[in-house]
XYZ file of C-alpha atoms in Angstrom:
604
model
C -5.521 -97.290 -46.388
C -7.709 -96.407 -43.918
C -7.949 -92.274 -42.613
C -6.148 -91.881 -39.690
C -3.350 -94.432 -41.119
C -2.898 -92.311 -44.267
C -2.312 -88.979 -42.261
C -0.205 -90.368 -39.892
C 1.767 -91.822 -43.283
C 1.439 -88.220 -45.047
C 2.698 -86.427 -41.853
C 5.812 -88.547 -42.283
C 6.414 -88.139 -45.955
C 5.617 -83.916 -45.245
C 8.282 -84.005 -43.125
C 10.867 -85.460 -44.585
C 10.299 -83.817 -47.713
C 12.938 -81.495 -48.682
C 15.370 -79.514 -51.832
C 16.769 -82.724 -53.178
C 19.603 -80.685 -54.927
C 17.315 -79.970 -58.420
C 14.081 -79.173 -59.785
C 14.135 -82.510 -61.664
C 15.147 -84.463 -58.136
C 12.616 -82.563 -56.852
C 9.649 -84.160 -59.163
C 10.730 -87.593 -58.773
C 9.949 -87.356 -55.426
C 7.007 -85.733 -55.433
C 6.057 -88.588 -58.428
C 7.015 -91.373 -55.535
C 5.460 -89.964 -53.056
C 1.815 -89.003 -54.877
C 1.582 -92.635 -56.241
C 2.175 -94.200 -52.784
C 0.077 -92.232 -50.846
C -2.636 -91.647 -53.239
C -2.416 -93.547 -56.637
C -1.848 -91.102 -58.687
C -1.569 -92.118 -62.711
C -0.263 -88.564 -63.839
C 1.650 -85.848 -62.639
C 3.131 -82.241 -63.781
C 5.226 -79.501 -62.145
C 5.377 -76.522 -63.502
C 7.970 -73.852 -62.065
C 8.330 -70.189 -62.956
C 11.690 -68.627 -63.098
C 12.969 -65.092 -62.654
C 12.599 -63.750 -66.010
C 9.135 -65.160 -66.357
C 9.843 -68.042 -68.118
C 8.194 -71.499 -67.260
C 9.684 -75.432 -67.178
C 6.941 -78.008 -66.896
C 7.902 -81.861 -65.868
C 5.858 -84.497 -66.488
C 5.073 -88.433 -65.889
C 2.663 -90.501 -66.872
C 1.582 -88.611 -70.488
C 3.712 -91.166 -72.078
C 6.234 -89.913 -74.855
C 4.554 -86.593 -75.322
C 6.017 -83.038 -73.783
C 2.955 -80.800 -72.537
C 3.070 -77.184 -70.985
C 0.050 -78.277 -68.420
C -1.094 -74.936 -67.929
C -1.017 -74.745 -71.953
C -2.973 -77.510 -72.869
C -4.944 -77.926 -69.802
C -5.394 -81.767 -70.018
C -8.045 -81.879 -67.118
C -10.233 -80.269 -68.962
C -11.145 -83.778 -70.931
C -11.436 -85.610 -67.502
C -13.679 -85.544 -64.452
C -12.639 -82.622 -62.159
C -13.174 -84.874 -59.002
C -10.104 -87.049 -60.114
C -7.941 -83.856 -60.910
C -5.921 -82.375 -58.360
C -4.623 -78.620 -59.726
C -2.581 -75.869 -57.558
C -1.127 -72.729 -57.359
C 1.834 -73.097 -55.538
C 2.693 -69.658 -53.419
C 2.092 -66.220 -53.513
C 3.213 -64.861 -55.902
C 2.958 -67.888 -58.024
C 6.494 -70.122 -57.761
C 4.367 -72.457 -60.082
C 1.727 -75.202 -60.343
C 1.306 -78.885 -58.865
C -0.944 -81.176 -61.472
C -2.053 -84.116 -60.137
C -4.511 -86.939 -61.796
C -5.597 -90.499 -60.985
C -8.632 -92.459 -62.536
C -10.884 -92.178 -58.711
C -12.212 -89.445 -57.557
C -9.544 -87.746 -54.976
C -11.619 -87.402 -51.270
C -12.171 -84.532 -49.723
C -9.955 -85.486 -46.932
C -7.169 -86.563 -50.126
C -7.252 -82.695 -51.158
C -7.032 -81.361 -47.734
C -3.932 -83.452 -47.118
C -2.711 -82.488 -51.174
C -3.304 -78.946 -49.575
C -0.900 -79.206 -46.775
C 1.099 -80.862 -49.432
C 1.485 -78.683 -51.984
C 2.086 -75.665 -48.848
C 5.161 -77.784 -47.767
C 6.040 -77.755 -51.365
C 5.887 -74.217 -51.777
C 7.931 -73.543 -48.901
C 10.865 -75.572 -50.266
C 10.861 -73.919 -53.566
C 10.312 -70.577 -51.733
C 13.444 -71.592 -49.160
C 15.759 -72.849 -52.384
C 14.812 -69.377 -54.232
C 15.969 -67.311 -51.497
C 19.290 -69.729 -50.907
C 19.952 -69.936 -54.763
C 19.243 -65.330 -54.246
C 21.796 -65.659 -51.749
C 24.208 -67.678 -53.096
C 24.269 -65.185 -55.905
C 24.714 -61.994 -53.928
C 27.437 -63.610 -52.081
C 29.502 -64.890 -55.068
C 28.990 -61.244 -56.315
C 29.728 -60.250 -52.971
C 32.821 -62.298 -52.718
C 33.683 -61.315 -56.669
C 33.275 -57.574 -55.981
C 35.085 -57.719 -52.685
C 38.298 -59.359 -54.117
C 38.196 -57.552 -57.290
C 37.789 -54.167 -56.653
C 40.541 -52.036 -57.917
C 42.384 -49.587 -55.873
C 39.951 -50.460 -52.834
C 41.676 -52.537 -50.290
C 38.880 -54.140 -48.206
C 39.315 -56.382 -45.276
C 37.153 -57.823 -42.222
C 38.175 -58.449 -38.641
C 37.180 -59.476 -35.264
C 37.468 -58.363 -31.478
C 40.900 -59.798 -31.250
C 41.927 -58.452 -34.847
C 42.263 -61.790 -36.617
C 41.120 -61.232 -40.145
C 38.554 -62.705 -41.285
C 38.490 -61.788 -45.255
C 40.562 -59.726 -47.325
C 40.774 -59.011 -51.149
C 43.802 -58.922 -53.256
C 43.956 -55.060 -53.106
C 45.117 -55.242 -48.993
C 47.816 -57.545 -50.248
C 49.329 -55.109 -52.250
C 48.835 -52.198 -49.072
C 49.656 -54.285 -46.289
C 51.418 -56.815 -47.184
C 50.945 -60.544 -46.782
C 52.845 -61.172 -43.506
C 50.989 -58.637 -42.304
C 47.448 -60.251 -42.871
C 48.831 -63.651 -41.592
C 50.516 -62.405 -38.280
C 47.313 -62.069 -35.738
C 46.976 -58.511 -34.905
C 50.122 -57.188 -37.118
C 48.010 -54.965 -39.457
C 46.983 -52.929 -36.785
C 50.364 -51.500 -35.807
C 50.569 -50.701 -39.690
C 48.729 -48.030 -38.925
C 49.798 -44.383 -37.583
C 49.221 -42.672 -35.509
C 48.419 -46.565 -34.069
C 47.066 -45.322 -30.996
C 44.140 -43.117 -32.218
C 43.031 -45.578 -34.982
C 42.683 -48.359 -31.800
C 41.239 -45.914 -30.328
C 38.662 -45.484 -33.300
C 38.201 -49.371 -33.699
C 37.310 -49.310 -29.535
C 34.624 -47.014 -30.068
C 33.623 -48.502 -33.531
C 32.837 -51.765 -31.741
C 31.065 -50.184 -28.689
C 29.121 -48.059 -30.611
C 28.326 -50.316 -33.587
C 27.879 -46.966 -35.854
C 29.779 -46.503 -39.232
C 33.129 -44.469 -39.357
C 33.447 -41.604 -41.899
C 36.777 -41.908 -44.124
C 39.578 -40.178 -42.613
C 43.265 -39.984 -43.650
C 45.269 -42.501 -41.936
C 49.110 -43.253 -42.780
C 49.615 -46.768 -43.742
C 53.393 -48.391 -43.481
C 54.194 -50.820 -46.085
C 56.224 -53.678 -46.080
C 58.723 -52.161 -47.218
C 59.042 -49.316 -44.895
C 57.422 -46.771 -46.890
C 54.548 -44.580 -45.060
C 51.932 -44.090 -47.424
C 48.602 -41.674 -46.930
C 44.849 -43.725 -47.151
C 42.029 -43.112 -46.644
C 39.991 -45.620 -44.081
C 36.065 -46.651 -43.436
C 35.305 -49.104 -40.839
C 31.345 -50.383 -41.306
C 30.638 -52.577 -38.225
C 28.552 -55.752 -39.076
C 25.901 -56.603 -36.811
C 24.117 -60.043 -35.637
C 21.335 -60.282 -33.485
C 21.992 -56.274 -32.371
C 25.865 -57.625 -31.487
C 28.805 -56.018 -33.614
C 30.178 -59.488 -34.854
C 32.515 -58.215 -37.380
C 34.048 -54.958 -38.865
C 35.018 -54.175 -42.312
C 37.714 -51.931 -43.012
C 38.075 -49.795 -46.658
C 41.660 -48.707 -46.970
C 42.229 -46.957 -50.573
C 45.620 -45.322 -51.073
C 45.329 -41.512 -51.532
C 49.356 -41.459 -52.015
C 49.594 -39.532 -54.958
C 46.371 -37.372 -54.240
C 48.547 -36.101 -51.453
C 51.797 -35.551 -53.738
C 49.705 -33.390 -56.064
C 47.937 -31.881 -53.257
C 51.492 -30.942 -51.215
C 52.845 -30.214 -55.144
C 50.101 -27.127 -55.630
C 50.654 -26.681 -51.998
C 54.403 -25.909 -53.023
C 53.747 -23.999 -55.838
C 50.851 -21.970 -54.363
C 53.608 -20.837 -51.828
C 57.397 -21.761 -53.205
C 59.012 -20.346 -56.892
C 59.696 -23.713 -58.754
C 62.872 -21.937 -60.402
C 64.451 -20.894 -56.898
C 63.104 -23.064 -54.370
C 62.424 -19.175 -52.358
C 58.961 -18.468 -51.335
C 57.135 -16.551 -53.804
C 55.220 -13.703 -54.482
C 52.273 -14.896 -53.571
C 53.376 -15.881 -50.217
C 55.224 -12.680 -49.466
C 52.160 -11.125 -49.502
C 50.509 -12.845 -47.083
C 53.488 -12.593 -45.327
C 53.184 -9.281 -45.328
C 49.888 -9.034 -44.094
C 50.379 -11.354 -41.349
C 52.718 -9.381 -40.051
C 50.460 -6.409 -40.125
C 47.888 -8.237 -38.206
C 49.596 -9.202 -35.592
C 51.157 -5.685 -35.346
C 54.848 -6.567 -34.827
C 57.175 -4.024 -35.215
C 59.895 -2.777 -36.288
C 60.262 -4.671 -39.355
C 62.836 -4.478 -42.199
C 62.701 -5.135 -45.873
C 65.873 -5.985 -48.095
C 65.171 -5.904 -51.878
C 68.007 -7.202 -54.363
C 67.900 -7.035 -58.052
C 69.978 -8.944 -59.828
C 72.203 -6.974 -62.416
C 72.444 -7.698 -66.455
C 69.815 -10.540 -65.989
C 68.487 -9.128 -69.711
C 71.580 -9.706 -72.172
C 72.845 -12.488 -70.248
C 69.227 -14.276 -71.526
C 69.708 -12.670 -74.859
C 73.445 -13.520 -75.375
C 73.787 -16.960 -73.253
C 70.409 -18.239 -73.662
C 67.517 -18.704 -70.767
C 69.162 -21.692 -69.282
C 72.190 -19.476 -68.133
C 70.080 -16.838 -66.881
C 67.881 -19.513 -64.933
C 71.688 -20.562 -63.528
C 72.593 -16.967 -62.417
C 69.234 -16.881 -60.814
C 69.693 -19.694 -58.897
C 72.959 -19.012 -57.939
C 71.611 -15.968 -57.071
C 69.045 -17.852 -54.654
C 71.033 -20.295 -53.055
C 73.607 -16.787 -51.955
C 70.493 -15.094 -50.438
C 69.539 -18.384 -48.751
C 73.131 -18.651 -47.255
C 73.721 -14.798 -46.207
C 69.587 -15.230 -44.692
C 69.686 -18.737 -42.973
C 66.731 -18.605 -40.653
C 65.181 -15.878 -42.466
C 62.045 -15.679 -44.703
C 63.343 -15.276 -48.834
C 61.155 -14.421 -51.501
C 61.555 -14.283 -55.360
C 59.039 -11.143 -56.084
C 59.533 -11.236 -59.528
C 61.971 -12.308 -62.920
C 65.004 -10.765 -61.479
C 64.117 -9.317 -58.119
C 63.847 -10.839 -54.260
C 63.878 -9.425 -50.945
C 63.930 -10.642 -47.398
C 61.223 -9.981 -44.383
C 63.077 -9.398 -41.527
C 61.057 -9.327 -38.330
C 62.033 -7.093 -35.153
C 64.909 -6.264 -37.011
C 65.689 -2.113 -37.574
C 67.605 -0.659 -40.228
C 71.070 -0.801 -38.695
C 71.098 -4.864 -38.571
C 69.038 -4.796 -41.440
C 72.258 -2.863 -43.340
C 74.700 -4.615 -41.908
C 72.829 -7.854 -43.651
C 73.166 -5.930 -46.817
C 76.529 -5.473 -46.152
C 77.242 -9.187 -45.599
C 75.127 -10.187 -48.545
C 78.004 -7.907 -51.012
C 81.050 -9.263 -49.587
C 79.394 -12.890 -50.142
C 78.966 -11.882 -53.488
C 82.190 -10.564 -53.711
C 83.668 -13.413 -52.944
C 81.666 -15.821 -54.722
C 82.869 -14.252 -58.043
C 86.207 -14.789 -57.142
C 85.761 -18.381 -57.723
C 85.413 -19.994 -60.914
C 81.950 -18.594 -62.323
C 81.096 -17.730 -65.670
C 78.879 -15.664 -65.329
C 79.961 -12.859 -62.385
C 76.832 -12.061 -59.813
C 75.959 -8.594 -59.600
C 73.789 -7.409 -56.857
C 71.783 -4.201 -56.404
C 70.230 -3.974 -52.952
C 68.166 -1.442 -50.886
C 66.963 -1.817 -47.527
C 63.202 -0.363 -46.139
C 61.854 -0.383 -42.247
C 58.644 0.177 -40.794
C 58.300 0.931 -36.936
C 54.653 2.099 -36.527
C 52.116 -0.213 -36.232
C 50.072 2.070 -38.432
C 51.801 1.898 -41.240
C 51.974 -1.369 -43.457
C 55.090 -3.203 -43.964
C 53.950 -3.208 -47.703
C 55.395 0.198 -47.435
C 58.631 -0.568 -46.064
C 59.299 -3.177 -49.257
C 58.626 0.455 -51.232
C 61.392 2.250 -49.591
C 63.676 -0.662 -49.734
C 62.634 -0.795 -54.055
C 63.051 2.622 -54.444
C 66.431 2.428 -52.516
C 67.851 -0.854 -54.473
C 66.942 1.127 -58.072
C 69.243 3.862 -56.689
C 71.735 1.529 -56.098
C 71.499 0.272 -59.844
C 71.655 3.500 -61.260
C 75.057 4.305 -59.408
C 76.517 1.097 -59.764
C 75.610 1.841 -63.733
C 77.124 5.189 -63.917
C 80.203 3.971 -61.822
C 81.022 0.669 -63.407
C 79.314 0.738 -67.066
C 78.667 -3.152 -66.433
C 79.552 -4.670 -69.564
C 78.373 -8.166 -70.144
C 80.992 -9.253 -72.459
C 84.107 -7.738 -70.753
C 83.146 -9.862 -67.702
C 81.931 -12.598 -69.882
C 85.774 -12.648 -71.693
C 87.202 -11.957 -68.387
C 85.598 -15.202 -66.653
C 86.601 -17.440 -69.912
C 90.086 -16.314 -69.615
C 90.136 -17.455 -66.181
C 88.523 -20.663 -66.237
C 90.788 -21.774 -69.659
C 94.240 -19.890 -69.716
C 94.617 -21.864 -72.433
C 92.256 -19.702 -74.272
C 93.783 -16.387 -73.326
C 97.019 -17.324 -74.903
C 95.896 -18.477 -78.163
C 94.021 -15.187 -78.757
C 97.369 -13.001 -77.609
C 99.110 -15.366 -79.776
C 96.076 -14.625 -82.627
C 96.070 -11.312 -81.950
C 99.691 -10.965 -82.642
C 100.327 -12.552 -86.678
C 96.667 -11.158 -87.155
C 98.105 -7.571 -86.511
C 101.145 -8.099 -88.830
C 98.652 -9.974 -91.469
C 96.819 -6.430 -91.124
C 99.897 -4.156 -91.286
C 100.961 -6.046 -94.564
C 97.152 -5.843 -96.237
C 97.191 -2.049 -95.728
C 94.705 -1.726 -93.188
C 93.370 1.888 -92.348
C 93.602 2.477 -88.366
C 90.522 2.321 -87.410
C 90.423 -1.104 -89.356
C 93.499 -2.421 -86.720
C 91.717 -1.460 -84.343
C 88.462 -3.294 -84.820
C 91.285 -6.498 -86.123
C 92.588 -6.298 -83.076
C 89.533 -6.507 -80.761
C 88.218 -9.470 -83.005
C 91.507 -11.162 -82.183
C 91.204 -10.973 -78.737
C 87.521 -11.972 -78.442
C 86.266 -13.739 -81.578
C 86.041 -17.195 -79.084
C 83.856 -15.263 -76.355
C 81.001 -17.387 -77.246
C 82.898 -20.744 -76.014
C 81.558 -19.330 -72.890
C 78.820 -21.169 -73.485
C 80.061 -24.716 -73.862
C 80.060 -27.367 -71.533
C 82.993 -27.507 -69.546
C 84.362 -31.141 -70.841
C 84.409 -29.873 -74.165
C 86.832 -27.110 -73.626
C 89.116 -28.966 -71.522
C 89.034 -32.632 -73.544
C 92.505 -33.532 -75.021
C 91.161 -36.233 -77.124
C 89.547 -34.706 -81.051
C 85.967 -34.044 -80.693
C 83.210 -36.404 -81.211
C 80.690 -35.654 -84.273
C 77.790 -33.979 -81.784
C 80.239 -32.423 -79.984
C 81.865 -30.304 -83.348
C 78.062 -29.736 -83.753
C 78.350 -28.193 -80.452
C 81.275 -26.083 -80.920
C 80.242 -24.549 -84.040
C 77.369 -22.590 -81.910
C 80.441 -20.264 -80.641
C 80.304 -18.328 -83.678
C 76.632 -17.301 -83.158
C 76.937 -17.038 -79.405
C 79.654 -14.748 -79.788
C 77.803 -12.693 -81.894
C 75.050 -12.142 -79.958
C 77.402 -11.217 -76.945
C 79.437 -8.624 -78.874
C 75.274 -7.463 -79.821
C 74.791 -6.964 -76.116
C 78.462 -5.168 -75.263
C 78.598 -1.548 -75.666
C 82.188 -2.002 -76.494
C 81.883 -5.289 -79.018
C 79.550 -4.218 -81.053
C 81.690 -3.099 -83.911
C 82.913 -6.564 -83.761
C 79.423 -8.432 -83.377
C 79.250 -9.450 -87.375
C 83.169 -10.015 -87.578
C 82.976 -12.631 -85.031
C 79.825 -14.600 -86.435
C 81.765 -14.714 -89.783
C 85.214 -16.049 -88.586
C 84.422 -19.232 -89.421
C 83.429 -19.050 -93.053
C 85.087 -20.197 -95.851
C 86.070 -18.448 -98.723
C 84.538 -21.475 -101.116
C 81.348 -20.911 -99.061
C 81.619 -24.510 -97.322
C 81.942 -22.438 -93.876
C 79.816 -21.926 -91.136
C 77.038 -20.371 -89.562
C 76.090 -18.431 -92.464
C 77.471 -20.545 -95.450
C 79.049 -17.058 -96.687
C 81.857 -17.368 -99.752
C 84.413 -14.835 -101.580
C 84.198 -11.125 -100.707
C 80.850 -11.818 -98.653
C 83.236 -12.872 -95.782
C 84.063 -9.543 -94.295
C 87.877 -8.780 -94.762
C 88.753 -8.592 -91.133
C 87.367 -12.153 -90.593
C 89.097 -13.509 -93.380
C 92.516 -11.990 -91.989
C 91.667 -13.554 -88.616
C 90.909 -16.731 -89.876
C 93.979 -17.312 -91.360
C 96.040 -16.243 -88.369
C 93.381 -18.373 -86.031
C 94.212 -21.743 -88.392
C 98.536 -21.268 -88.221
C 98.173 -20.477 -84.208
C 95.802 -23.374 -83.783
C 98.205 -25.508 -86.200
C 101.599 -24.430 -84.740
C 100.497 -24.217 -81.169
C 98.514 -27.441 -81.409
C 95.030 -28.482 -80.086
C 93.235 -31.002 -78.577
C 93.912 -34.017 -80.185
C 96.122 -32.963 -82.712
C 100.345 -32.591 -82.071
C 101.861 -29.122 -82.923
C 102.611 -28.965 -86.732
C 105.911 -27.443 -87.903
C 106.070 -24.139 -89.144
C 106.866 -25.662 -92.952
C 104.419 -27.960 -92.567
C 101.702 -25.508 -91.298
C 102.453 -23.588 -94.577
C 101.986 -25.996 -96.734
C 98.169 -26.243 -95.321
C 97.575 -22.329 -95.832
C 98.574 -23.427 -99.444
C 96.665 -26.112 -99.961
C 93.549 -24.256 -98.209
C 93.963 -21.079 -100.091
C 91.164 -20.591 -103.089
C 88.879 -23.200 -100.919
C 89.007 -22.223 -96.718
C 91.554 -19.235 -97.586
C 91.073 -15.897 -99.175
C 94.307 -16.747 -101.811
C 95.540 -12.958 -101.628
C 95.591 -13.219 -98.132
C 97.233 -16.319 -98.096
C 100.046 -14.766 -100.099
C 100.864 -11.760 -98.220
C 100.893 -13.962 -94.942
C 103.262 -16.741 -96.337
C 105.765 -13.725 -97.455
C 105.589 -12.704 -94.131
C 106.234 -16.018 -93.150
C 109.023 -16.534 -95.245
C 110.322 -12.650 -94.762
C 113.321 -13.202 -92.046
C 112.793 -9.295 -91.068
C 109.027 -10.658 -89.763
C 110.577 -12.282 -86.921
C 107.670 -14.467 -86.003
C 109.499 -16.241 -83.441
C 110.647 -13.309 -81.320
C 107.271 -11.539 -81.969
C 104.944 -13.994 -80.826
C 104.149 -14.217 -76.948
C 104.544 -18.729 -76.431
């Protein structure tokens, strides 16, 4: 082949040589075309990967597997018919070419141009095979990332990609419906007017909070980035980062709250009353008044009824203040005190508040409460500007513990008289079985000899030893069907309840260990204290006898009223075991004494 024919036929087979789909494709034509343009006998490619490692092909070395560059076959044959290069910069690999003539100088100038073309293609197949990577990690990244809803968009709004995240945020229908999304989020009119600007100015937008509503209805906070994507200087595309900040908000409005509301309450707390207060000196506004309330007996009525009661009362408290003060700023200032700012307000309206605030009280305890509210409150005004309302809350203190100390001296408040008197209301029930108690208990006493003093103490314990039901849930006292196992369990905490009461009532303390015992059996099989024989103190074990015949003869939940006879036969069979056996004596001689006259005696 003559010079001019064989360029003209090597410009063709440049040209139309291209990636072939793999390296080993790749050789086979370089083979087909080397031996038809220039006869070559032997060939080798060698091409370099990433990590440095090297794969060599070869034809025409017969069975054998050389690293060319290893071995360096041409270094037994005449240079002039060995064709060797380095294809790139840096080195994608090596071209080895060999044939038994001499190749031409012309031959390696068109080998040149050659093996350049060569390079090129494994240069352009690197870079595709580079980007085919980065977008499958791309595309992996971008539908995989958790709690980052991505999507991409054009002019019109059409979506162009989205990952599995914006699913979840926006819904499917959403996605599908051209231009839906958008009106998913609020306010809609500044975030279009965000995306306007986005696509005229090309320039990234910093997260903001945005409000994103779901499919179902539900508005939900997230937080937004819109990176434009540019081609040829022309915003083509824009991606949008949505990642929900929902429950970052919750906690956020949550120490919000509690930085400025009492959890126990719901009143604003300390805390905020006194930037309240200094707000109000800032801006100078005057007259303002200051009501303080404290609420009364807060102390035993945690000792003898537990926290959870007193929590109760406080709330109850609360939610009075917030009715008596609608429109008004409340605060809980500490355990058992509160007060309320009253702007512009002097200290005739603010006592006539007060005023309203006791007869709401009032009659609030008229109604079926356990535990009564009592209410100590003291109003304080400030009227010069000079002078901090801080000071005004003072007076109105000082003035509410006034108010304490004469409702103390004038009323004595006793904890367990109101306590009894509150049970007796809510369960009549109750108040007759103890009048009924308190009745065969006092001729039990008569007929054991007791001293006066002794009635006397026998007498309260009649009338009170069940103040600690007080405490029990409200079905339990009024089921008519026997008691289930936990709720027994439940009952038997009366005895201890009681006890701390009576502990925390001037006037029941004599009774305090009487009433814990009550329930004790004289084999020691009783409860709370498991207490037997002469441990039991006397006046318990007189009441517990009259407690079992009222309870049997009058009847109880569950049970049907027994028959006097009947009932007798139990003390009997209970005496020496539940029963002190003495006592159980002298009472069924009463019983059987016609002069007793139980029948006329005893209040029904």
């Amino acid at each position: 082949m003559n010079s001019s024919a064989l360029e003209l036929a090597f410009l063709y087979e440049v040209s139309s040589l291209a990636w072939p789909g793999s390296e080993a494709d790749l050789f086979d034509e370089i083979i087909e075309k080397a031996v038809r343009l220039f006869g070559v006998q032997r060939a080798a490619l060698v091409l370099h990967d990433d990590t440095g490692q090297s794969t060599c092909y070869t034809w025409g070395f017969g069975q054998n597997k050389i690293n060319v560059l290893k071995e360096r076959p041409w270094q037994n044959r005449d240079p002039r018919g060995v064709y060797l290069k380095e294809l790139g910069s840096p080195p994608l690999g090596n071209l080895y070419l060999e044939r038994n003539e001499d190749f031409l100088e012309n031959e390696r100038r068109l080998l040149d141009v050659f093996s350049g073309r060569l390079a090129n293609i494994l240069q352009l197949h690197i870079w595709e095979r580079k980007t085919r990577k980065l977008r499958e990690r791309f595309r992996l990244v971008f539908e995989n990332m958790p709690m980052v809803g991505a999507l991409s968009f054009d002019r019109e709004g059409r979506i162009l990609h989205y990952n599995r995240e914006v699913q979840k945020i926006l819904g499917q229908d959403a996605l599908l419906k051209y231009g839906d999304w958008l009106t998913r989020i609020r306010p809609a009119a500044d975030f279009q007017k965000l995306l306007t600007r986005t696509w005229e100015t090309g320039q990234v937008v910093e997260p903001g909070e945005w409000q994103i509503q779901t499919p179902e209805g539900e508005l939900r906070w997230a937080l937004l980035t819109l990176v434009p994507v540019r081609q040829d200087e022309k915003v083509e595309e824009v991606f949008c980062m949505i990642i929900d900040i929902t429950g970052r908000k919750q906690m956020e409005e949550e120490l919000r709250r509690l930085s400025v509301f009492d959890s126990l309450t719901g009143l604003y707390n300390r805390n905020y009353f006194e930037q309240k207060i200094r707000q109000l000196d800032e801006e100078g506004v005057r007259p303002v008044s200051v009501i303080v309330c404290d609420v009364d007996g807060l102390k035993p009525v945690n000792d003898c009824l537990g926290h959870r009661q007193g929590d109760e009362l406080l709330q109850k408290v609360a939610a009075l203040i917030r009715e008596v003060f609608s429109g008004e700023e409340a605060f809980r200032v500490g355990g058992d005190e509160f007060a309320v700012i009253l702007p512009a307000r002097n200290r005739e309206s603010a006592q006539k508040a007060c005023s309203v605030l006791v007869e709401t009280q009032e009659k609030f305890n008229k109604g079926h409460t356990v535990v009564p509210l009592s209410i100590s409150a003291g109003v304080g005004v400030t009227e010069n500007p000079r002078r901090s309302v801080y000071e005004a809350y003072k007076q109105a203190d000082d003035e509410m513990y006034r108010d304490k100390l004469q409702r103390c001296a004038a009323e004595r408040y006793d904890i367990g008289r109101s306590l009894l008197a509150a049970l007796f209301r809510n369960y009549p029930h109750i108040e007759r079985h103890a009048r009924r108690v308190k009745e065969l208990a006092r001729l039990l006493g008569k007929a054991a000899g007791l001293s006066t003093g002794e009635m006397d103490n026998l007498l309260l314990l009649a009338e009170v030893h069940d103040i600690g039901k007080v405490s029990l849930p409200e079905h339990i006292l009024r089921k008519n069907k026997p008691l289930t196992k936990e709720e027994e369990e439940e009952m038997k905490r009366h005895c201890e309840v009681g006890y701390r009461i009576a502990r925390c009532s001037p006037g029941l303390t004599p009774v305090a260990e009487l009433i814990l015992q009550h329930h004790e059996w004289w084999d020691g099989r009783g409860y709370p204290q498991g207490l037997k024989g002469e441990e039991i103190h006397l006046l318990s074990r007189i009441l517990a006898i009259a407690n079992a015949y009222e309870a049997m003869t009058a009847g109880r939940p569950g049970k049907k009223v027994m028959p006097g006879e009947e009932a007798m036969t139990e003390l009997k069979q209970g005496a020496g075991t539940r029963f002190d056996p003495h006592l159980v004596e002298i009472f069924l001689k009463l019983l059987q004494d016609p002069c007793a006259a139980f029948s006329g005696t005893i209040e029904p």
